[in-house]
Amino acid sequence: MWSPGTFLLLLLPTVLAFKPSDFKTCSQSGFCRRGRALAERSQELSSWHSPYSIEPPELSPHQPGFTTNVHSSVYPNVKFVLDVIIHEEGIVRVRMDEENGLRKRYNEATQWAFIGEPLLSDDVLWTVDSKKAKAVYGPKKDMELVVDFNPLKITLFRGGVEQVVLNGRGLLHMEHFRTKEDSKLAEHIEGEGQSVLQVNSAAWFEGDTQDAFWDETFSTWTDTKPKGPESLSLDITFPNHAHVYGIPQHATNLSLPSTTGPTARYTDPFRLYNADVFEYLADSPTSLYGSIPLMHAHSATSTVAVFNAIASETWIDIAHVEKGGVETHWISESGILDVFLLPGPTPTDVFTQYAHLTGTAPLPAHWSLGYHQCRWNYVSSDDVRGVQDRFDEDDFPVDVFWLDIEYAEDHKYFMWNKKTFPDPVEMTKDVEAVERKMVIIVDPHLKRSNDYPVYKRASELEVLVKPKNGEGEYEGWCWPGSSSWIDFFHPGSWDFWISLFKTDTIDGQWSWTESTNNVGIWNDMNEPSVFNGPEITMPKDNIHYGGWEHRDVHNINGMLFANHTFQAAEARTDPPRRPFVLTRAFYAGSQRFGAMWTGDNLGTWEHMAVGIKMVLANGVGGMPFAGSDVGGFFGNPEPEMLVRWYVVGAFSPFFRAHAHIDTKRREPYLLEEPYKSLVRDILRLRYSMLPVWYTAFRETSESGVPILRPQYVMFPEDDAGFGIDDQFYVGSSGLLVKPVTEKGVKEVSVYIAEDQVYYDYFTNQPHRPKNRQITLPANLDQIPLLIRGGSIIPTRERPRRSSPLMKHDPFTLRVALDTSGNARGEVYLDDGETYGYGKGNVVWRGFGAESTKRKGKGIGAVRISSVDLAVRTQVGAYDPKNEFARSVGDVRVEKLVVLGLGKKPLSVVLEGGSELEWEFASKDGAGVLVIKDPAVRVVDDWAVVVKLE
């Protein structure tokens, strides 16, 4: 008889490399086959039309929406109901469900994704005739929603131009609940010689076979499908938008390529089904670890989006059509139709509208924006201490050290292996003593052992996921061997999970007392990963709280694990402090509870490049705190690749190096020169720019606009930039970076969408685009990084061992004048740990440079100033002399660097003060003014005047 450990080793090869045979294609998925076959029939039949129609609704002119009955000509005895509602900001909700069916369709996705019920619009005017209902709304009254009755079609217009069309191609199909007996009766009648038309009048629409209605086999697993067929098909068309983005997570271009039609890049649709995919392909529509069913559509005149609130497995076909639009077809396994149309009309508007539904990423703990050093695994307490010592000895800044699964005794999370980690609290405090943190992994699988208090208590509370019969506990295999999983849909699990993270024993219940309140948490394997399960995950017919099958909630399941971990870590202290949680699986709304990473990538140039695209796509999907593992999880990257990858990491919101247990150690201090010094400089660059990153997080926490901004977001009217995904801007800072992701590169060409001056961040050299391009040197010791003219960049230039040690360091301001001689920027500061910013304990300064023209051509004077943005925007109960402002009252601006002056100044004066010390250098007409120690504090209003005549 095999031991659990032996069995686990036998399972591991199936999950330690990407094997296409481990995961379904559309042709191996019954409901996807049925959906694609439906689309094929629609093209073959010239008289194709949707069988769905609605009863003309009864509604008053100013109500926000209506509810009406839906009829199917294919199944006239099956009743459906449709809700069409217009919400604030012009968001349209379209909801359809089966009425009084044999069973209930899953309808709780928005309960987990949304921050609240969206508010209804009070600015709608409906008109109804015999064929359609039309709503006019919006501040300009240029928005129209047209609902055609027969066949059912819903179209959103702006200014008379179609933006989004639902069911325009007639692919809407909600498979109704039925019984096996109904199917057998039909088969029997047909067998007695009745015609197909008499027996199956739905064949023209549904097809003439019951393809995987009642069970389905993949490899050695059989899905019993006790509810029968219940899939949902819907076509969503963007007739006038040539680019679509979003639906993360996939390793592909930011502008999503076609999966069907003459321009198809892939043969399969994009799939949304959270999966543990080791060594995933760098160019594929294969589903990965997270799923956000949000798609943006963009043109030079408008941006719109659709959010499809579905939690089950979903396949999405995309076709770019000749007329310049995009047709999409969404095929989901279960759930109601619950689609939200976000009207834009700009990318920023769409981000804000989505954020008002699902929330924004909160301000993170400041330390989490520093550099994270991880490995599977640091093997002991002494190993951790030794790694920290080497970082200090070699002058590498770092904020966080991570522990993977081997810290836990027999992979019983929360419980230390005392042979290798005999003093976990002391070890953690040694790290914290120099203002650093530990992040420790807690996976969702619980070892089924009565000497494991976490499993034992969860079993007693009956909050574990159940097998298909709804009784007992589901047993699967993961790192500990035989495992069970907490059902976080079960309310009884929530307080229990919070209690585990307490560092003091409460009411005699076991908790993680061998920890500290500063430890961050890493939630991995939460798709969930089940080594002996179908597609390396949980069987779809498992049962969750409320009687829902796992198929109904699969893509939400992993999000709840991370969400409740975030709440548990937050509740460790009173008042709470900002926790850090990293999740691998995610869904819409996950952004409210932490960061994500792109999973088990490979140490290849292709994976480095696609990691940038994936992080950009996650930002489009509303989850901006993202990054890919520096160096790749698998493999041993050569030094050149590793250096380039550190640049990618340094310009990602989440910056972590990680490596597989079988790789060589690759901590940066192990590199030979010159690579070692190059990586040190990259890390120091990241730390110097932490004010930029933290300020960008403040903005995204308010607006939902992503931190990394692709070209189409920055310049939404510039067609040539819509497909660019290898360069990006950092927030509103004006920083534009194009990381090098190919071997042996010596120079790069950066696309510029405007007639504006850009400055090399390192040399201060101004560049004006030629044919919309700027060519930059890009040797291994050079980073293609530009400052957009008109920007002011705040940095802290003093090297420190960790970010909290920079709290009182002075600022340098790079003032990059635009072609008109003006610039603006800002910096946001708070304590980086608590929620005091909600009470106004912040410093938020706006910097401006305004030029006055001289009598001839050029600039006569430049006034550089600082103003209090918190006063102007009423942050909390704000007082300029708040507690935090007083704590950093000694922080000064130690240097101003002004770029773009055409001549040497006559004087540089502190307004209301004396002449300042300054230097001016000019080369080829490019002037750089350095003002040394202007004797101003970052918390104060001040102005420096540079006179040129």
Short mmCIF file of N, CA, C and O in Angstrom, two decimals, residues 792 813 815 845-848 863-868 892-893 895-896 910-911 934-945:
data_model
loop_
_atom_site.label_atom_id
_atom_site.label_comp_id
_atom_site.label_asym_id
_atom_site.label_seq_id
_atom_site.Cartn_x
_atom_site.Cartn_y
_atom_site.Cartn_z
N ILE A 792 6.46 66.84 -13.00
CA ILE A 792 7.37 67.05 -11.87
C ILE A 792 7.44 65.74 -11.09
O ILE A 792 6.41 65.24 -10.62
N LEU A 813 13.08 67.15 -6.50
CA LEU A 813 12.02 67.36 -7.49
C LEU A 813 12.65 67.59 -8.85
O LEU A 813 13.44 68.52 -9.03
N VAL A 815 11.84 68.86 -12.33
CA VAL A 815 10.84 69.69 -12.99
C VAL A 815 11.12 69.65 -14.48
O VAL A 815 12.09 70.26 -14.96
N ARG A 845 0.77 67.08 -1.51
CA ARG A 845 1.23 68.34 -2.07
C ARG A 845 1.17 68.32 -3.60
O ARG A 845 1.49 67.33 -4.24
N GLY A 846 0.75 69.43 -4.14
CA GLY A 846 0.77 69.63 -5.58
C GLY A 846 1.89 70.58 -5.95
O GLY A 846 2.06 71.65 -5.34
N PHE A 847 2.71 70.18 -6.93
CA PHE A 847 3.81 71.02 -7.39
C PHE A 847 3.48 71.56 -8.79
O PHE A 847 2.94 70.84 -9.63
N GLY A 848 3.82 72.82 -9.00
CA GLY A 848 3.55 73.42 -10.29
C GLY A 848 4.71 74.28 -10.75
O GLY A 848 5.45 74.85 -9.92
N ARG A 863 8.02 80.15 -12.25
CA ARG A 863 7.68 80.10 -10.82
C ARG A 863 7.33 78.66 -10.46
O ARG A 863 6.37 78.10 -10.98
N ILE A 864 8.13 78.07 -9.57
CA ILE A 864 7.93 76.70 -9.12
C ILE A 864 7.35 76.75 -7.71
O ILE A 864 7.94 77.38 -6.82
N SER A 865 6.20 76.10 -7.52
CA SER A 865 5.50 76.27 -6.25
C SER A 865 4.96 74.95 -5.71
O SER A 865 4.87 73.95 -6.43
N SER A 866 4.60 74.98 -4.44
CA SER A 866 3.98 73.84 -3.76
C SER A 866 2.72 74.31 -3.07
O SER A 866 2.73 75.34 -2.37
N VAL A 867 1.62 73.56 -3.29
CA VAL A 867 0.34 73.90 -2.65
C VAL A 867 -0.22 72.66 -1.99
O VAL A 867 0.16 71.53 -2.31
N ASP A 868 -1.16 72.87 -1.09
CA ASP A 868 -1.76 71.78 -0.31
C ASP A 868 -2.98 71.25 -1.06
O ASP A 868 -4.02 71.90 -1.12
N ARG A 892 12.49 68.02 4.24
CA ARG A 892 12.66 69.18 3.37
C ARG A 892 12.83 68.74 1.91
O ARG A 892 13.02 67.56 1.61
N VAL A 893 12.75 69.69 1.02
CA VAL A 893 13.12 69.49 -0.37
C VAL A 893 14.58 69.91 -0.48
O VAL A 893 14.92 71.07 -0.26
N LYS A 895 16.62 69.45 -3.20
CA LYS A 895 17.14 69.78 -4.52
C LYS A 895 15.99 69.93 -5.50
O LYS A 895 15.02 69.17 -5.47
N LEU A 896 16.12 70.93 -6.37
CA LEU A 896 15.24 71.09 -7.52
C LEU A 896 16.09 70.97 -8.78
O LEU A 896 17.12 71.63 -8.90
N LEU A 910 14.03 82.37 -3.56
CA LEU A 910 12.91 81.85 -2.80
C LEU A 910 11.94 82.99 -2.57
O LEU A 910 12.32 84.05 -2.03
N GLU A 911 10.72 82.83 -3.02
CA GLU A 911 9.73 83.91 -2.94
C GLU A 911 9.56 84.34 -1.47
O GLU A 911 9.29 83.51 -0.61
N PRO A 934 16.88 74.45 -1.33
CA PRO A 934 16.11 75.70 -1.31
C PRO A 934 15.54 76.06 0.06
O PRO A 934 14.85 77.08 0.19
N ALA A 935 15.82 75.22 1.07
CA ALA A 935 15.41 75.52 2.45
C ALA A 935 13.89 75.61 2.58
O ALA A 935 13.35 76.49 3.25
N VAL A 936 13.20 74.68 1.95
CA VAL A 936 11.74 74.61 2.07
C VAL A 936 11.35 73.23 2.57
O VAL A 936 12.04 72.24 2.31
N ARG A 937 10.23 73.18 3.29
CA ARG A 937 9.74 71.91 3.83
C ARG A 937 8.66 71.36 2.91
O ARG A 937 7.90 72.11 2.29
N VAL A 938 8.57 70.04 2.87
CA VAL A 938 7.59 69.42 1.99
C VAL A 938 6.17 69.69 2.47
O VAL A 938 5.23 69.66 1.67
N VAL A 939 5.96 70.00 3.74
CA VAL A 939 4.61 70.22 4.25
C VAL A 939 4.13 71.65 4.05
O VAL A 939 2.96 71.94 4.32
N ASP A 940 4.97 72.54 3.57
CA ASP A 940 4.63 73.96 3.50
C ASP A 940 4.30 74.40 2.09
O ASP A 940 4.72 73.80 1.09
N ASP A 941 3.56 75.53 2.02
CA ASP A 941 3.43 76.25 0.76
C ASP A 941 4.72 77.05 0.54
O ASP A 941 5.25 77.66 1.48
N TRP A 942 5.20 77.06 -0.67
CA TRP A 942 6.40 77.83 -0.98
C TRP A 942 6.46 78.05 -2.49
O TRP A 942 5.74 77.40 -3.26
N ALA A 943 7.33 78.94 -2.90
CA ALA A 943 7.54 79.19 -4.33
C ALA A 943 8.99 79.62 -4.56
O ALA A 943 9.57 80.37 -3.75
N VAL A 944 9.57 79.13 -5.63
CA VAL A 944 10.90 79.52 -6.08
C VAL A 944 10.75 80.15 -7.46
O VAL A 944 10.11 79.57 -8.34
N VAL A 945 11.34 81.33 -7.63
CA VAL A 945 11.21 82.05 -8.90
C VAL A 945 12.56 82.05 -9.62
O VAL A 945 13.59 82.46 -9.06
#
